[in-house]
Short mmCIF file of C-alpha atoms and ligand atoms in Angstrom, two decimals:
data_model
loop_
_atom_site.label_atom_id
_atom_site.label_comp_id
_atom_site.label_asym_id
_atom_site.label_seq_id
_atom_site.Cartn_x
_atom_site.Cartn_y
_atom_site.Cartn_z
CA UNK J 1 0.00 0.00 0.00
CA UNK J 2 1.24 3.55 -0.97
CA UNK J 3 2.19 6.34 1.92
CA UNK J 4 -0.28 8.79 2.83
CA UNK J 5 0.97 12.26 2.09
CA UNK J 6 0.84 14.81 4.29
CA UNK J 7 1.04 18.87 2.72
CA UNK J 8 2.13 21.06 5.76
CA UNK J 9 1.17 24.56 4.16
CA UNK J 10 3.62 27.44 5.48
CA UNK J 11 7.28 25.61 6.57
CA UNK J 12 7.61 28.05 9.58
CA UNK J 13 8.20 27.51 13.12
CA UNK J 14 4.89 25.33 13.48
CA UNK J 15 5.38 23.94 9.77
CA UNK J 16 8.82 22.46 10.37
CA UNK J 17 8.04 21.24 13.67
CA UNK J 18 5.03 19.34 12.29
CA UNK J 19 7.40 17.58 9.90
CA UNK J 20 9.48 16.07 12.00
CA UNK J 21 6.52 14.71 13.98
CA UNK J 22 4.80 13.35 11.29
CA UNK J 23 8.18 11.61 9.85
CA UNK J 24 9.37 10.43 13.60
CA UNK J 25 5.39 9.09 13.87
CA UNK J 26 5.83 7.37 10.52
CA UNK J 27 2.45 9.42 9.05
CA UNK J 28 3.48 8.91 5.51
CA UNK J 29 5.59 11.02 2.93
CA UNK J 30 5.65 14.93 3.54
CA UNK J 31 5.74 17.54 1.25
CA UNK J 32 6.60 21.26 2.63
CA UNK J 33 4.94 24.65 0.91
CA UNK J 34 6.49 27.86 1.63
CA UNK J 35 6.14 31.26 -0.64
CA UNK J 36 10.19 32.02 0.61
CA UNK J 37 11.57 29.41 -1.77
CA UNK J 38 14.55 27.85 -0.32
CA UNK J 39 12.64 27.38 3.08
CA UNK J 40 10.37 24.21 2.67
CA UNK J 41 13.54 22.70 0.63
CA UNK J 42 15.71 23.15 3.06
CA UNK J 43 13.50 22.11 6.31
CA UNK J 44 12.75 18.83 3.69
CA UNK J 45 16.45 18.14 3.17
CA UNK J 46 17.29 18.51 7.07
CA UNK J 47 14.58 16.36 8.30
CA UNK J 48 15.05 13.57 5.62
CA UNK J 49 18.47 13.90 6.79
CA UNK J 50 17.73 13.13 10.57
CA UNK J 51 15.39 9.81 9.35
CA UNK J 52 18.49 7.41 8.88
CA UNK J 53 19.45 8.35 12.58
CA UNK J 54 16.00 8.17 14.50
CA UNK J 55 14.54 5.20 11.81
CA UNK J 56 12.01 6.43 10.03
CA UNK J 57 11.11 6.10 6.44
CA UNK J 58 9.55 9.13 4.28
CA UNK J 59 9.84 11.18 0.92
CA UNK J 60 10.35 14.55 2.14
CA UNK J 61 10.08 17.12 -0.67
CA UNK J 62 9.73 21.12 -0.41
CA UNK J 63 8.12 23.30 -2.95
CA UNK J 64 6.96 26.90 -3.63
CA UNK J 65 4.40 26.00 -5.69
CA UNK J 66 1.11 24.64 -5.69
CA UNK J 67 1.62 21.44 -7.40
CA UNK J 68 3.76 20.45 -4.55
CA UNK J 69 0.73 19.78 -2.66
CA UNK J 70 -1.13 17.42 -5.49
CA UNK J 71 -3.17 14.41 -4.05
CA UNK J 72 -2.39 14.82 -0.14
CA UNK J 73 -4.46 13.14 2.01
CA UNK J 74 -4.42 15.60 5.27
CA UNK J 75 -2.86 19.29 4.19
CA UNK J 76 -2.27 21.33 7.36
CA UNK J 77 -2.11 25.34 7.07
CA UNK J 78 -0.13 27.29 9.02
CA UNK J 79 0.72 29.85 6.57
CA UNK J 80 0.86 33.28 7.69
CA UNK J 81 1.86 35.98 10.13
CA UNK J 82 2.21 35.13 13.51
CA UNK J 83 2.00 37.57 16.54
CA UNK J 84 4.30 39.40 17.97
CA UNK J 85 4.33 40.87 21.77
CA UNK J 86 1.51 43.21 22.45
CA UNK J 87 -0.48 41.81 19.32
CA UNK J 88 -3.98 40.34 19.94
CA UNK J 89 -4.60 37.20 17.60
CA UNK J 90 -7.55 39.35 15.80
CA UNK J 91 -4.67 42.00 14.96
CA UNK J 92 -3.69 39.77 12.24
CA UNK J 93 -7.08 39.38 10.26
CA UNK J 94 -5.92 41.63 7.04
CA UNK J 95 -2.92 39.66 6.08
CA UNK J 96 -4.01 36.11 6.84
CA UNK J 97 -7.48 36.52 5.27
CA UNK J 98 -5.74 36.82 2.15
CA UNK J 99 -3.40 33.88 2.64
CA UNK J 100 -6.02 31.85 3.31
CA UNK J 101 -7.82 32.74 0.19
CA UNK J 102 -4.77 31.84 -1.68
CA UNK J 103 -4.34 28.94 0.18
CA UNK J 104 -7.63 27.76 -0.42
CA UNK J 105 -7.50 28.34 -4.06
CA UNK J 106 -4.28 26.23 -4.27
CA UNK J 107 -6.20 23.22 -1.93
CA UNK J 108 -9.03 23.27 -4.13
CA UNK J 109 -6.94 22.90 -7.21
CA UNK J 110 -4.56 20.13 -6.23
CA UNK J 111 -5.66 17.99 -3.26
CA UNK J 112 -9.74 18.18 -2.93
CA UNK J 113 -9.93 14.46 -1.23
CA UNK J 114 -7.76 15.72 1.25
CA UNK J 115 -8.59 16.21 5.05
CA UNK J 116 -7.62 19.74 6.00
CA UNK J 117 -6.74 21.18 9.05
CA UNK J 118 -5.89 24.81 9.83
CA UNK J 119 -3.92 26.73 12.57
CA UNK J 120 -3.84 30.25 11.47
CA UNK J 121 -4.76 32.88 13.52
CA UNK J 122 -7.08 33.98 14.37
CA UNK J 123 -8.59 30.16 13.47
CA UNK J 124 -12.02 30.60 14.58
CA UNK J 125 -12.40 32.93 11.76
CA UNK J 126 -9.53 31.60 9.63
CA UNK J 127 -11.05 28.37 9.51
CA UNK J 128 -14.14 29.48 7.63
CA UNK J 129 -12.56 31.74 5.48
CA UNK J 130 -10.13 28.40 4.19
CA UNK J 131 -13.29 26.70 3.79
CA UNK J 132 -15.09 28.52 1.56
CA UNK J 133 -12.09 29.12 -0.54
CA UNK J 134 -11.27 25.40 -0.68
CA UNK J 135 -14.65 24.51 -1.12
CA UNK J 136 -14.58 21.22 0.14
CA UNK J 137 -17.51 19.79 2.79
CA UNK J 138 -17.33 21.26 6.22
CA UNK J 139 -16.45 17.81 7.77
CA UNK J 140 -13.30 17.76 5.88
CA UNK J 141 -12.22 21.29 7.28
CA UNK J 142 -10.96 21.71 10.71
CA UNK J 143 -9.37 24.06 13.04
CA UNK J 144 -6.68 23.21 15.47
CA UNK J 145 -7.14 25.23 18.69
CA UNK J 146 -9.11 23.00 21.10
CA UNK J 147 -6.61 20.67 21.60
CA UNK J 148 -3.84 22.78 22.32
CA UNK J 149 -5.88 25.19 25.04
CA UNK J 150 -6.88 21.94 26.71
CA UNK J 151 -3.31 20.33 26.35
CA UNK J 152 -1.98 23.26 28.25
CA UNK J 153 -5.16 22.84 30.68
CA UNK J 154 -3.72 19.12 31.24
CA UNK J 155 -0.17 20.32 31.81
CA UNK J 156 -0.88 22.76 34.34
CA UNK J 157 -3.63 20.73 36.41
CA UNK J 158 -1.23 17.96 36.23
CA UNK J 159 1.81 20.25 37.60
CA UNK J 160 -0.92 21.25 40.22
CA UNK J 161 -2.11 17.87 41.57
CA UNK J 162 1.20 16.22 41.00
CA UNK J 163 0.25 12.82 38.67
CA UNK J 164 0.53 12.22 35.02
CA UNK J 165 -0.65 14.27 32.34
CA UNK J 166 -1.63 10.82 30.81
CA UNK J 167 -4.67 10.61 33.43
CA UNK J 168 -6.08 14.36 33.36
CA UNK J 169 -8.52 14.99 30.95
CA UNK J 170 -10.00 18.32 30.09
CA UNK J 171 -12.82 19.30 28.21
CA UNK J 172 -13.65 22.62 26.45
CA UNK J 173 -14.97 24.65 24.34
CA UNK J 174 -15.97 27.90 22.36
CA UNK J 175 -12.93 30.11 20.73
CA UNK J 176 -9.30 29.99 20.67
CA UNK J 177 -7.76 30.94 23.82
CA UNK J 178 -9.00 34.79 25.33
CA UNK J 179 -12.97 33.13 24.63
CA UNK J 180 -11.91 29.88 25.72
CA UNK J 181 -14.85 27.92 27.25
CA UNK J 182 -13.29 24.77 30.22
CA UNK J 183 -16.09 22.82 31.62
CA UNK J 184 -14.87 21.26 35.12
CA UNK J 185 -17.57 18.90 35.77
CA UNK J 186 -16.40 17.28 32.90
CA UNK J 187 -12.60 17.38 33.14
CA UNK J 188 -10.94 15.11 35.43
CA UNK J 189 -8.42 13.44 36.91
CA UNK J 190 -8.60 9.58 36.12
CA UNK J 191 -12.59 9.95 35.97
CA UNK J 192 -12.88 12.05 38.94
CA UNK J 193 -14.03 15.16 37.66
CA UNK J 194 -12.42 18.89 38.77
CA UNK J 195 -15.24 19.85 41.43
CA UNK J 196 -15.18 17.02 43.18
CA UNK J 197 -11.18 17.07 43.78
CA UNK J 198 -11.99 20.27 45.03
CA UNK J 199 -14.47 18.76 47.64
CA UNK J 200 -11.45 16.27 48.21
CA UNK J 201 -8.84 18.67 49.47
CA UNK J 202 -6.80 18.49 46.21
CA UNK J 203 -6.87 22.27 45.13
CA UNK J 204 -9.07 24.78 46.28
CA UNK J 205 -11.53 27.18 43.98
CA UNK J 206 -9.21 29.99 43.77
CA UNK J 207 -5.96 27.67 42.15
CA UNK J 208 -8.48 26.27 39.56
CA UNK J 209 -9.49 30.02 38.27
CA UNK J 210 -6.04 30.61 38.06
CA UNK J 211 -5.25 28.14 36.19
CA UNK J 212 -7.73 28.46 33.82
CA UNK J 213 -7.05 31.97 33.64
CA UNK J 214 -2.98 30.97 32.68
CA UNK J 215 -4.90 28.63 30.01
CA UNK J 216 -6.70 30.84 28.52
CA UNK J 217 -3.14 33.21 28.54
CA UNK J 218 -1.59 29.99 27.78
CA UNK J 219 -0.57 31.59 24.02
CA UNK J 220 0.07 35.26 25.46
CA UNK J 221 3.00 33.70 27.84
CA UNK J 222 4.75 31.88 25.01
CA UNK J 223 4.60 35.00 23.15
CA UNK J 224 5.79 37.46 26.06
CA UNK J 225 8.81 34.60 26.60
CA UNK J 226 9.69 34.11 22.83
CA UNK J 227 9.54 37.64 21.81
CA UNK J 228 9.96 36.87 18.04
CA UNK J 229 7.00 34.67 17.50
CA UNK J 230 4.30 32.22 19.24
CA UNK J 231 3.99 28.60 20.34
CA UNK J 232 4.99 26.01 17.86
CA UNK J 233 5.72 22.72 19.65
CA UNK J 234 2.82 22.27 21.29
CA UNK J 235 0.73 23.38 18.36
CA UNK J 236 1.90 21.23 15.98
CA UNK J 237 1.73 18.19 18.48
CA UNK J 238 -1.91 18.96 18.93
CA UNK J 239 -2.21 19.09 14.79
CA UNK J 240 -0.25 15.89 14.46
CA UNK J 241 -3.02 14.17 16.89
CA UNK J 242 -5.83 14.89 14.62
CA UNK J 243 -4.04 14.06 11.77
CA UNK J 244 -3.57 10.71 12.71
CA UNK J 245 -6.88 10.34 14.00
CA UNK J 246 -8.02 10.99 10.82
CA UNK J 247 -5.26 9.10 8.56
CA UNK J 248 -5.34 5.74 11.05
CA UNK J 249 -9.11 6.25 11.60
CA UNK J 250 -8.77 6.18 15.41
CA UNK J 251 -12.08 8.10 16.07
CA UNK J 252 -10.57 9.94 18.84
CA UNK J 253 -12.81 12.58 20.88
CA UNK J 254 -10.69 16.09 20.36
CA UNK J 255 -12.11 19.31 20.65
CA UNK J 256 -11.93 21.03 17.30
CA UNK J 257 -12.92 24.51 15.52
CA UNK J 258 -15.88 22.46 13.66
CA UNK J 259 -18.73 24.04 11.24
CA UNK J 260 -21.71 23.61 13.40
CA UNK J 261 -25.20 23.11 11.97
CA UNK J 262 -27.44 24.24 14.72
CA UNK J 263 -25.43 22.53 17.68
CA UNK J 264 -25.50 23.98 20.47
CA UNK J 265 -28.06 26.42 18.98
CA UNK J 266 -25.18 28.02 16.12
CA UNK J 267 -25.56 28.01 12.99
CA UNK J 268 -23.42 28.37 10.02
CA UNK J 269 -20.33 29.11 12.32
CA UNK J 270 -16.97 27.43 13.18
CA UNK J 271 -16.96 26.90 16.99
CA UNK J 272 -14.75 24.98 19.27
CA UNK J 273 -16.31 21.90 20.39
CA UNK J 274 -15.59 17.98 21.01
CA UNK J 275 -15.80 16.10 17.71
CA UNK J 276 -15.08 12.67 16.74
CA UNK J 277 -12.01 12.39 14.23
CA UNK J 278 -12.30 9.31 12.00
CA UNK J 279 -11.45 8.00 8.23
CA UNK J 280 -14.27 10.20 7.01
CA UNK J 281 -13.33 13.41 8.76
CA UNK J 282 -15.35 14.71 11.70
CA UNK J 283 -18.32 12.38 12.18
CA UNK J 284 -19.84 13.41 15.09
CA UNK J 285 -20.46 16.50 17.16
CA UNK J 286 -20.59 15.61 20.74
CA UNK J 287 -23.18 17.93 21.93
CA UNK J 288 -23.61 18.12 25.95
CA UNK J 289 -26.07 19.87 28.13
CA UNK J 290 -25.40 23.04 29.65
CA UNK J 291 -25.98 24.46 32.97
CA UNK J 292 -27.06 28.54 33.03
CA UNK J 293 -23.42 29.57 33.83
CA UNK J 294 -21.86 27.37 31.16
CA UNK J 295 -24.36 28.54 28.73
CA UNK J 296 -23.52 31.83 29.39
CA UNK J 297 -20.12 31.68 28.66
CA UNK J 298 -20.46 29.53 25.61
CA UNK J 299 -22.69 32.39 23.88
CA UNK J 300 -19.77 34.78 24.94
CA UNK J 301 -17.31 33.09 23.08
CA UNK J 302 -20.02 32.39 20.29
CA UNK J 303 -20.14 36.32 20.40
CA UNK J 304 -16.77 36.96 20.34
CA UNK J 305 -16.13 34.83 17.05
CA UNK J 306 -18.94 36.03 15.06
CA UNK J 307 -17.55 39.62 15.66
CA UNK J 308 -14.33 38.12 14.30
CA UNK J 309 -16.42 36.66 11.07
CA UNK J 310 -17.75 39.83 10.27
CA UNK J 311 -14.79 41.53 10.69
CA UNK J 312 -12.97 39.01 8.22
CA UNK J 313 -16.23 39.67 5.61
CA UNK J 314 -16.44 43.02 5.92
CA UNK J 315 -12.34 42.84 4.46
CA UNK J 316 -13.16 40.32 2.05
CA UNK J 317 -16.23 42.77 0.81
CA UNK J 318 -13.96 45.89 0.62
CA UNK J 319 -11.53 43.84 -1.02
O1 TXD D 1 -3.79 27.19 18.33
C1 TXD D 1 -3.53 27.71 17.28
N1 TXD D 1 -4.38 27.61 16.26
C2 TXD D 1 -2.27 28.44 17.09
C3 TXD D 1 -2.13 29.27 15.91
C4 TXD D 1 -1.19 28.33 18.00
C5 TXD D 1 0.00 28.96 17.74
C6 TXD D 1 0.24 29.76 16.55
N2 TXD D 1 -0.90 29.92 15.72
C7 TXD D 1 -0.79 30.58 14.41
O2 TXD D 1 -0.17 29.70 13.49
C8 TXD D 1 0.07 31.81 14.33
O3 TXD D 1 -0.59 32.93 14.86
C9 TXD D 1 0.28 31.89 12.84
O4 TXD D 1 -0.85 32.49 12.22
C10 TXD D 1 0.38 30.44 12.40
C11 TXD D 1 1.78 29.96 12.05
O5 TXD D 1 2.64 30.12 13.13
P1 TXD D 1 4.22 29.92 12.95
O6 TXD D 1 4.84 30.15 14.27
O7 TXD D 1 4.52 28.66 12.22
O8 TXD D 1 4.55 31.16 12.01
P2 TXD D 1 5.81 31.37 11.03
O9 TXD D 1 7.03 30.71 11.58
O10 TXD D 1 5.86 32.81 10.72
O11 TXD D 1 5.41 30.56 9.72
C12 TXD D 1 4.42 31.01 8.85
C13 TXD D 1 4.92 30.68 7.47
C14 TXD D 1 6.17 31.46 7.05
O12 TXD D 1 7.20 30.55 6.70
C15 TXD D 1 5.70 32.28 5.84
O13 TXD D 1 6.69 32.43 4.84
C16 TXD D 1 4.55 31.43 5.34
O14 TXD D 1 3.88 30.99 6.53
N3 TXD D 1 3.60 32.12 4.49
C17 TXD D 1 2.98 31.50 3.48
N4 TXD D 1 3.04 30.23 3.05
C18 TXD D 1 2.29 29.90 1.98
N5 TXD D 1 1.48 30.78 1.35
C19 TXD D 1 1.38 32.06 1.76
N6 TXD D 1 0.57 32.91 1.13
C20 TXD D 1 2.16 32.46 2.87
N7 TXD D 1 2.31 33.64 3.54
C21 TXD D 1 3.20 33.41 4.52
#
């Protein structure tokens, strides 16, 4: 049986992290798309380079144009501008709206079966702008933000109760980060969910606000630290995990920027929310039931994206 091929669109920080991943995890051949030629080749060459020494086997190519990309099977987007200190993630709507569109156009063209996943920023908005220009069905477009804000959740409420980030679970929702949506009766520690470890002594109220607050930060604190640039290992870990979900049809439960169709009483609109990952893209949106406060704060976040959307059209209109 052929390798699957994996496009990684933009070969930046995030792009030539994901690369290495996907060739150490054996995903299948990758091909690298930069518009600075020299960049994808070179992160291709490097990384091929490193396979004889950790044992793994994979065509890794590099390319500035779109043909690079022809029959993938996932294609991941980071291409872009990322943010620098003091920038919000909606500060960088003008450029990457038109990246996207040109990314879109070049998806469309040369992989169309492909399962697509997008990190741009700002990806609630990103995400439906990619769609519409690839024009493939919403199930085969994602955005990769949930499982990064509730990686970071894991790390820290692991640090906090000192055991494995293996056995904490989190689960949230809404936007990226700032609108960021945890729900704590549903994310736990080996099944025992966050309110009740409270009641056991473990933390106390307080710590868990914090925490989320430093979650919902969680990109801001890379940022401030890196100066030059945001997160990129963490994000591209949390990419690789639904691309193999998707290419090994795992059917794994990861919350996603997913086109809802009157979940959760949206429609029309990329939200964060749990999905199901499989061979046929997302095939389920897991849809709980809110209490008042969590309802509230979902239709914040809800807010706070659709003010990003019409942002992003009112650019695309003036365009
Ligand atoms: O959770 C999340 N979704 C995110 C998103 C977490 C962290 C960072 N997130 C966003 O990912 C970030 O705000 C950026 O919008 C993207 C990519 O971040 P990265 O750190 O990889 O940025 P780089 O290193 O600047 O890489 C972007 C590359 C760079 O090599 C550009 O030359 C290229 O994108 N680029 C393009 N490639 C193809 N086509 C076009 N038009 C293009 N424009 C720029």
């Amino acid at each position: 049986m052929a390798r699957n091929k994996i496009a990684l669109i933009g070969a930046g920080q995030i792009g030539g992290t994901l690369a290495l991943l996907a060739g150490l995890k054996e995903l299948g051949d990758i091909t690298l798309f930069d518009v600075v030629d020299g960049v994808p080749q070179g992160k291709a060459l490097d990384i091929a380079e490193a396979s004889p020494v950790e044992g793994f086997d994979a065509v890794l190519k590099g390319g500035s144009d779109y043909s690079a990309i022809a029959g993938a099977d996932v294609v991941i987007v980071t291409a872009g501008v990322p943010r620098k200190p003091g920038m919000s993630r909606d500060d960088l709507i003008g450029t990457n709206t038109k990246v996207m569109q040109a990314v879109g156009a070049g998806i469309k063209q040369y992989a169309p079966d492909a399962f697509v996943i997008c990190i741009t920023n700002p990806l609630d908005a990103m995400v439906g702008v990619l769609r519409e220009a690839c024009g493939l069905k919403p199930e085969k477009v994602v955005g990769m933000a949930g499982v990064l804000d509730s990686a970071r959740f894991r790390y820290f409420l692991a640090e906090e109760f000192k055991v494995s980030v293996e056995d904490v679970t989190a689960f949230v929702l809404g936007g990226h980060g700032d609108s960021m949506v945890p729900l704590a009766r549903y994310s736990t520690v080996a099944g025992i969910p966050l309110p009740d470890l409270v009641k056991m002594g473990w933390t106390t109220q307080e710590k868990l606000d914090q925490i989320i607050q430093r979650t919902r930060d969680g990109g801001a604190e890379i940022v401030g630290l890196l100066k030059t640039g945001s997160a990129f290992y963490a994000p591209a870990s949390s990419a690789i995990a639904m691309a193999e979900s998707y290419l090994r049809d795992k059917r794994r439960v990861l919350p996603c920027a997913a086109y809802l169709t009157g979940q959760y009483g949206v429609t029309g609109l990329y939200i964060g929310v749990p999905v199901v990952i499989g061979a046929n893209g997302v095939e389920r949106i897991v849809e709980v039931q809110f209490t008042a406060e969590e309802k509230a704060a979902f239709d914040t976040s809800v807010a706070a994206v659709k003010g990003l959307v019409e942002a992003t059209k009112k650019l695309i209109a003036a365009a």
